[in-house]
CSV table of C-alpha atoms and ligand atoms in Angstrom, one decimal:
chain,number,residue,atom,x,y,z
I,1,MET,CA,103.1,118.9,94.6
I,2,PRO,CA,105.7,116.2,94.1
I,3,THR,CA,104.9,113.0,92.1
I,4,VAL,CA,105.6,109.9,93.9
I,5,THR,CA,109.2,108.7,94.1
I,6,PRO,CA,109.6,105.1,95.2
I,7,LYS,CA,110.9,105.2,98.7
I,8,THR,CA,112.4,102.6,100.9
I,9,ALA,CA,109.3,101.1,102.5
I,10,GLY,CA,108.7,101.5,106.2
I,11,PRO,CA,108.2,98.3,108.3
I,12,ASP,CA,108.0,95.4,105.9
I,13,MET,CA,104.6,93.8,106.4
I,14,SER,CA,104.7,91.7,103.2
I,15,SER,CA,104.0,88.0,103.4
I,16,PRO,CA,106.3,85.5,101.6
I,17,LYS,CA,103.5,85.2,99.0
I,18,THR,CA,103.5,88.9,98.3
I,19,GLN,CA,107.3,89.0,98.2
I,20,ILE,CA,107.3,86.1,95.6
I,21,LEU,CA,104.7,87.9,93.5
I,22,ALA,CA,106.6,91.1,93.6
I,23,ALA,CA,109.9,89.3,92.6
I,24,LEU,CA,108.0,87.5,89.8
I,25,ARG,CA,106.6,90.8,88.6
I,26,ARG,CA,110.0,92.5,88.5
I,27,ALA,CA,111.8,89.8,86.4
I,28,SER,CA,111.0,87.9,83.2
I,29,TRP,CA,112.5,84.7,84.5
I,30,ILE,CA,113.7,84.2,88.1
I,31,SER,CA,115.5,81.3,89.7
I,32,GLY,CA,114.0,79.4,92.6
I,33,GLN,CA,117.0,80.4,94.8
I,34,ALA,CA,116.5,84.1,93.9
I,35,LEU,CA,112.8,83.8,94.8
I,36,ALA,CA,113.7,82.1,98.1
I,37,ASP,CA,116.2,84.9,98.9
I,38,ALA,CA,113.6,87.6,98.0
I,39,ALA,CA,111.0,86.0,100.3
I,40,GLY,CA,113.4,84.9,103.0
I,41,ILE,CA,112.2,81.3,102.9
I,42,SER,CA,113.6,77.9,101.7
I,43,ARG,CA,113.5,76.7,98.1
I,44,ALA,CA,111.1,73.9,99.2
I,45,ALA,CA,108.7,76.4,100.6
I,46,ILE,CA,108.8,78.4,97.3
I,47,TRP,CA,107.3,75.4,95.5
I,48,LYS,CA,104.4,75.3,98.0
I,49,HIS,CA,103.7,79.0,97.4
I,50,ILE,CA,103.9,78.7,93.6
I,51,HIS,CA,101.2,76.0,93.8
I,52,ALA,CA,99.0,78.1,96.0
I,53,LEU,CA,99.4,81.0,93.6
I,54,ARG,CA,98.4,78.8,90.7
I,55,ARG,CA,95.3,77.7,92.5
I,56,GLU,CA,94.4,81.4,92.9
I,57,GLY,CA,94.5,81.8,89.1
I,58,TYR,CA,98.1,82.9,88.5
I,59,THR,CA,99.7,81.3,85.5
I,60,ILE,CA,103.4,80.7,86.4
I,61,GLN,CA,105.7,78.8,84.1
I,62,ALA,CA,108.5,76.7,85.5
I,63,SER,CA,111.6,75.7,83.6
I,64,SER,CA,114.4,73.6,85.0
I,65,GLY,CA,117.1,75.9,83.4
I,66,ARG,CA,115.5,79.3,83.9
I,67,GLY,CA,113.4,79.1,87.0
I,68,TYR,CA,109.9,80.7,87.1
I,69,ARG,CA,108.0,83.2,85.0
I,70,LEU,CA,104.7,85.0,85.7
I,71,GLU,CA,102.7,84.7,82.6
I,72,HIS,CA,99.3,85.9,83.7
I,73,ALA,CA,98.0,87.4,86.9
I,74,PRO,CA,94.2,87.3,87.7
I,75,ASP,CA,92.5,90.6,87.6
I,76,HIS,CA,90.6,90.2,90.8
I,77,LEU,CA,91.6,92.2,93.9
I,78,SER,CA,93.6,90.5,96.7
I,79,PRO,CA,95.9,91.9,99.4
I,80,GLU,CA,98.8,89.9,97.9
I,81,GLY,CA,98.1,91.2,94.4
I,82,VAL,CA,97.9,94.8,95.5
I,83,HIS,CA,100.9,94.6,97.8
I,84,ALA,CA,103.2,93.1,95.2
I,85,GLY,CA,105.3,96.1,94.2
I,86,LEU,CA,103.3,98.7,96.2
I,87,GLN,CA,105.5,101.6,97.1
I,88,THR,CA,103.7,103.1,100.1
I,89,GLU,CA,104.5,103.0,103.8
I,90,LEU,CA,101.0,104.1,105.1
I,91,LEU,CA,98.2,103.8,102.6
I,92,GLY,CA,96.9,100.3,101.9
I,93,ARG,CA,99.3,98.5,104.2
I,94,ASN,CA,96.3,97.3,106.2
I,95,LEU,CA,94.1,96.1,103.3
I,96,ILE,CA,90.7,94.4,103.1
I,97,CYS,CA,89.5,93.1,99.7
I,98,ARG,CA,86.0,91.9,99.0
I,99,ARG,CA,84.3,90.7,95.8
I,100,SER,CA,81.0,92.2,96.8
I,101,ILE,CA,80.0,94.4,99.8
I,102,ASP,CA,77.1,96.8,100.7
I,103,SER,CA,79.4,99.8,100.7
I,104,THR,CA,83.2,100.0,101.3
I,105,GLN,CA,82.5,103.3,103.2
I,106,ASN,CA,80.3,101.4,105.7
I,107,LEU,CA,83.0,98.8,106.4
I,108,ALA,CA,85.8,101.4,106.6
I,109,LYS,CA,83.7,103.4,109.1
I,110,SER,CA,83.0,100.5,111.3
I,111,LEU,CA,86.7,99.5,111.3
I,112,GLY,CA,87.7,103.1,111.9
I,113,ARG,CA,85.4,103.3,114.9
I,114,GLN,CA,87.0,100.2,116.3
I,115,GLY,CA,90.4,101.9,116.1
I,116,ALA,CA,91.7,100.7,112.7
I,117,PRO,CA,95.0,102.4,111.9
I,118,GLU,CA,95.4,105.3,109.5
I,119,GLY,CA,95.9,104.2,106.0
I,120,THR,CA,93.5,101.2,106.3
I,121,ALA,CA,92.0,100.6,102.9
I,122,VAL,CA,88.8,98.7,102.0
I,123,LEU,CA,88.5,97.6,98.3
I,124,ALA,CA,85.6,95.9,96.6
I,125,GLU,CA,84.8,94.9,93.0
I,126,ASN,CA,81.1,95.4,93.5
I,127,GLN,CA,78.9,97.4,95.9
I,128,THR,CA,75.2,96.7,96.4
I,129,GLN,CA,74.5,99.9,98.3
I,130,GLY,CA,77.2,102.3,97.2
I,131,ARG,CA,76.8,105.8,98.4
I,132,GLY,CA,77.4,109.0,96.5
I,133,ARG,CA,77.7,112.7,97.5
I,134,ARG,CA,74.7,114.6,98.9
I,135,GLY,CA,72.7,111.5,99.9
I,136,ARG,CA,72.7,110.0,96.4
I,137,SER,CA,73.4,106.4,95.6
I,138,TRP,CA,76.4,105.3,93.6
I,139,ALA,CA,75.9,102.5,91.1
I,140,SER,CA,78.7,100.0,90.7
I,141,ILE,CA,79.5,99.8,87.0
I,142,PRO,CA,81.0,96.3,86.1
I,143,HIS,CA,84.8,95.8,86.1
I,144,GLY,CA,85.4,98.9,88.3
I,145,VAL,CA,86.8,99.2,91.8
I,146,ALA,CA,85.4,100.8,95.0
I,147,VAL,CA,87.9,102.1,97.5
I,148,SER,CA,87.6,103.5,101.0
I,149,LEU,CA,90.5,104.8,103.0
I,150,ILE,CA,90.8,105.9,106.6
I,151,LEU,CA,92.9,109.1,107.1
I,152,ARG,CA,93.5,110.6,110.5
I,153,PRO,CA,95.1,114.0,109.8
I,154,LYS,CA,96.1,115.9,112.9
I,155,THR,CA,94.2,119.0,111.9
I,156,SER,CA,91.0,120.8,112.7
I,157,PRO,CA,87.6,120.0,111.1
I,158,ASP,CA,87.5,123.3,109.2
I,159,LYS,CA,90.3,121.8,107.0
I,160,ALA,CA,88.2,118.8,105.9
I,161,PRO,CA,87.2,120.4,102.6
I,162,HIS,CA,90.9,120.2,101.5
I,163,PHE,CA,90.8,116.4,101.4
I,164,PRO,CA,88.5,115.7,98.4
I,165,LEU,CA,90.5,118.2,96.3
I,166,LEU,CA,93.7,116.6,97.5
I,167,ALA,CA,92.3,113.2,96.4
I,168,GLY,CA,91.2,114.6,93.0
I,169,THR,CA,94.6,115.8,92.1
I,170,ALA,CA,96.3,112.6,93.3
I,171,LEU,CA,93.8,110.5,91.3
I,172,ALA,CA,94.4,112.5,88.2
I,173,ARG,CA,98.1,111.8,88.5
I,174,ALA,CA,97.4,108.1,89.1
I,175,VAL,CA,95.2,107.8,86.0
I,176,SER,CA,97.7,109.7,83.8
I,177,ARG,CA,100.5,107.4,85.1
I,178,VAL,CA,98.7,104.1,84.4
I,179,CYS,CA,96.3,105.0,81.5
I,180,GLY,CA,98.2,107.7,79.7
I,181,ILE,CA,95.2,110.1,79.7
I,182,TRP,CA,94.5,113.1,81.9
I,183,PRO,CA,91.1,113.5,83.5
I,184,GLY,CA,89.8,117.0,84.1
I,185,LEU,CA,88.8,118.0,87.6
I,186,LYS,CA,85.3,119.4,88.1
I,187,TRP,CA,84.9,121.2,91.4
I,188,PRO,CA,84.8,119.9,94.0
I,189,ASN,CA,85.9,116.4,93.2
I,190,ASP,CA,84.7,114.7,90.0
I,191,LEU,CA,87.2,113.4,87.4
I,192,LEU,CA,85.8,113.7,83.9
I,193,ILE,CA,87.0,112.6,80.5
I,194,SER,CA,85.2,113.8,77.4
I,195,GLY,CA,82.6,115.5,79.7
I,196,ARG,CA,81.7,112.2,81.4
I,197,LYS,CA,82.6,110.9,84.9
I,198,VAL,CA,85.2,108.2,85.4
I,199,ILE,CA,85.9,108.7,89.1
I,200,GLY,CA,83.7,110.0,91.9
I,201,ILE,CA,84.9,110.9,95.4
I,202,LEU,CA,83.0,111.0,98.7
I,203,ALA,CA,84.8,112.4,101.8
I,204,GLU,CA,83.0,111.8,105.1
I,205,LEU,CA,84.2,113.3,108.3
I,206,GLU,CA,84.1,112.2,112.0
I,207,ALA,CA,85.3,114.9,114.3
I,208,GLU,CA,85.2,116.5,117.7
I,209,MET,CA,84.9,120.3,118.1
I,210,ASP,CA,88.6,121.0,117.4
I,211,ARG,CA,90.1,117.8,115.9
I,212,ILE,CA,89.4,115.3,113.2
I,213,SER,CA,89.2,111.8,114.4
I,214,ALA,CA,88.9,110.3,110.9
I,215,ILE,CA,88.2,111.2,107.2
I,216,TYR,CA,86.7,108.3,105.2
I,217,LEU,CA,87.8,108.9,101.6
I,218,GLY,CA,85.5,106.9,99.3
I,219,ILE,CA,86.6,106.6,95.6
I,220,GLY,CA,84.5,105.0,92.9
I,221,LEU,CA,86.4,104.1,89.7
I,222,ASN,CA,84.9,103.2,86.4
I,223,ILE,CA,87.8,101.2,85.0
I,224,ASN,CA,87.2,98.4,82.5
I,225,ALA,CA,83.6,98.7,81.6
I,226,GLU,CA,82.8,98.6,77.9
I,227,ALA,CA,80.1,100.7,76.4
I,228,GLU,CA,77.5,98.0,76.7
I,229,ASP,CA,78.3,97.5,80.5
I,230,ILE,CA,77.2,101.1,81.3
I,231,PRO,CA,73.5,101.2,82.3
I,232,PRO,CA,71.5,103.2,79.8
I,233,ASP,CA,70.4,105.8,82.4
I,234,LEU,CA,74.1,106.6,83.1
I,235,ALA,CA,75.4,106.4,79.5
I,236,SER,CA,75.3,110.2,78.9
I,237,VAL,CA,77.1,111.0,82.2
I,238,ALA,CA,79.5,108.1,82.9
I,239,THR,CA,82.3,106.6,80.9
I,240,SER,CA,85.2,104.2,81.8
I,241,LEU,CA,89.0,104.5,81.6
I,242,ARG,CA,89.1,101.5,79.2
I,243,ILE,CA,86.7,103.3,76.8
I,244,GLN,CA,88.7,106.5,76.9
I,245,ALA,CA,92.2,105.0,76.8
I,246,GLY,CA,91.2,102.5,74.1
I,247,ARG,CA,92.7,99.5,76.0
I,248,LYS,CA,92.1,97.3,79.0
I,249,ILE,CA,93.6,98.8,82.2
I,250,ASP,CA,95.4,96.7,84.8
I,251,ARG,CA,93.2,97.3,87.8
I,252,LEU,CA,95.9,96.3,90.3
I,253,ASP,CA,98.4,98.8,88.7
I,254,LEU,CA,95.8,101.5,89.0
I,255,VAL,CA,95.0,100.7,92.6
I,256,ARG,CA,98.7,100.8,93.5
I,257,ALA,CA,99.2,104.1,91.6
I,258,LEU,CA,96.2,105.5,93.4
I,259,LEU,CA,97.5,104.6,96.9
I,260,GLU,CA,101.0,105.8,96.0
I,261,GLU,CA,99.9,109.2,94.6
I,262,LEU,CA,97.4,109.7,97.4
I,263,GLU,CA,100.2,109.0,99.9
I,264,ALA,CA,102.6,111.4,98.2
I,265,ALA,CA,99.9,114.2,98.1
I,266,TYR,CA,98.9,113.5,101.8
I,267,TYR,CA,102.6,113.7,102.9
I,268,ALA,CA,103.1,116.9,100.9
I,269,TYR,CA,99.9,118.4,102.5
I,270,ARG,CA,101.2,117.5,106.0
I,271,LEU,CA,104.5,119.3,105.3
I,272,GLN,CA,103.3,122.3,103.1
I,273,GLY,CA,99.6,122.7,103.7
I,274,PHE,CA,97.0,123.3,101.0
I,275,GLY,CA,98.9,125.8,98.8
I,276,PRO,CA,100.7,123.2,96.5
I,277,ILE,CA,97.5,121.1,96.3
I,278,ARG,CA,95.5,124.1,95.3
I,279,GLU,CA,97.9,125.0,92.5
I,280,ALA,CA,98.0,121.4,91.3
I,281,TRP,CA,94.2,121.2,91.4
I,282,LYS,CA,94.0,124.4,89.3
I,283,GLU,CA,96.4,123.1,86.8
I,284,HIS,CA,94.2,120.1,86.0
I,285,ASN,CA,90.7,121.7,86.5
I,286,ILE,CA,88.1,122.1,83.9
I,287,THR,CA,85.9,124.3,86.0
I,288,LEU,CA,87.6,127.7,86.3
I,289,GLY,CA,86.8,130.1,83.5
I,290,ARG,CA,83.6,128.2,82.7
I,291,GLN,CA,80.0,129.3,83.0
I,292,VAL,CA,78.5,127.3,85.8
I,293,ARG,CA,75.2,126.5,87.4
I,294,ILE,CA,75.5,125.4,91.0
I,295,SER,CA,72.8,123.9,93.1
I,296,SER,CA,73.7,124.0,96.8
I,297,GLY,CA,70.7,123.1,98.9
I,298,ARG,CA,67.7,125.1,97.8
I,299,GLU,CA,69.8,127.9,96.1
I,300,ILE,CA,70.9,128.0,92.5
I,301,ILE,CA,73.9,130.1,91.6
I,302,THR,CA,74.9,130.9,88.0
I,303,GLY,CA,77.9,132.8,86.8
I,304,THR,CA,81.5,132.3,85.9
I,305,ALA,CA,83.8,130.1,88.1
I,306,VAL,CA,86.9,132.3,88.7
I,307,ASP,CA,89.0,130.6,91.4
I,308,ILE,CA,89.2,128.3,94.4
I,309,ASN,CA,90.2,129.9,97.7
I,310,GLU,CA,92.5,128.7,100.5
I,311,ASP,CA,89.6,126.7,102.0
I,312,GLY,CA,89.0,124.9,98.7
I,313,ALA,CA,85.7,126.8,98.2
I,314,LEU,CA,84.7,127.9,94.7
I,315,ARG,CA,84.6,131.7,93.8
I,316,VAL,CA,81.9,132.6,91.3
I,317,ARG,CA,81.3,135.9,89.6
I,318,THR,CA,77.5,136.2,89.1
I,319,GLU,CA,75.8,138.0,86.2
I,320,GLU,CA,75.4,140.9,88.6
I,321,GLN,CA,79.2,141.0,88.9
I,322,GLU,CA,79.0,140.0,92.5
I,323,LEU,CA,81.8,137.6,93.7
I,324,VAL,CA,80.3,134.8,95.8
I,325,THR,CA,81.9,131.9,97.6
I,326,VAL,CA,80.4,128.5,97.4
I,327,SER,CA,81.6,125.8,99.8
I,328,ALA,CA,79.4,122.9,98.7
I,329,GLY,CA,77.2,122.0,95.8
I,330,ASP,CA,76.7,120.3,92.5
I,331,VAL,CA,78.3,122.1,89.6
I,332,GLN,CA,76.9,121.9,86.1
I,333,LEU,CA,79.3,123.1,83.4
I,334,CYS,CA,77.4,125.1,80.9
I,335,PRO,CA,78.2,124.5,77.2
I,336,ALA,CA,80.9,126.9,76.0
I,337,VAL,CA,79.4,129.6,73.7
B,401,BTN,C1,79.9,110.9,93.9
B,401,BTN,O1,78.8,111.1,94.3
B,401,BTN,O2,80.4,111.2,92.9
B,401,BTN,C2,80.8,110.2,94.9
B,401,BTN,C3,80.8,108.7,94.7
B,401,BTN,C4,81.7,107.9,95.7
B,401,BTN,C5,81.5,106.4,95.5
B,401,BTN,C6,82.5,105.7,96.4
B,401,BTN,S1,82.7,104.0,95.8
B,401,BTN,C7,83.7,103.7,97.2
B,401,BTN,C8,83.0,104.4,98.4
B,401,BTN,N1,81.9,103.5,98.9
B,401,BTN,C9,80.7,104.1,98.7
B,401,BTN,O3,79.6,103.6,99.1
B,401,BTN,N2,80.8,105.3,98.1
B,401,BTN,C10,82.2,105.6,97.9
């Protein structure tokens, strides 16, 4: 699966403010005229936008000889902040950012049902009723991000299980790009570091008999929480990228990398199918070769995880040497002996 290579963007939907931010981010100092050229507006209008950005929390230095310099960008999520420098043509181009929301999945679904375009992304800093897999709730750990994306793949509903694995591999790449650490993939779609979860993925499907109308890809990222921010009941199972990388992570950089890597993986899937995703998932997995205990509905399966098949299902060799295929469930990795 290819990593993302910056491409010439498709239709340019960036506002002047986004263009100004992107230009400020690229240069250490940039003249007013160069900003005006980048944004396609007059120099007088640049000054108005600089003021607006300062009111939003950006610290921008101005010097008569050198022009402008972005000293500090606020860490909160905004369409302008995410779009500045974003190298996608589909994912995140239509973008909604909220400080707090019940669940990004709920808003994405309601927008999707009203016909929102493929690639629409809903981002929130906090969720009051976040949803996890298998009917569980998902707690918002402070300083993280919740993301929901609308995908409309032209494929049949039986291919839906490919998407959480596709997302897992793309997210592992995004984390390694921005944070310099590789999370391990636990089947089907948890990203763990040091045995604790940093990212959870929930894929929900809306389909007719033979075609998918939408996949809502929900991603919960534990980014900048410090140890004391993690609720005690989650401390043994959850961690954050900041704790693991040993430094604060730029959330906007991570969101951009997430959208870019997901788009690259999605395009590769549309061209080449699940094969390359399956290989990439296997490369970064921490499940295969391990003793596992899987609860799927009322059944518990124990054995050694040996492979994932072309449907993304897990193949497990039981203690009775029987090879079973598990298409959904919660995997517990047993301690290595
Ligand atoms: C899991 O159980 O591991 C999956 C958690 C998925 C949480 C994300 S956060 C963004 C989106 N909105 C939700 O309500 N849930 C998903």
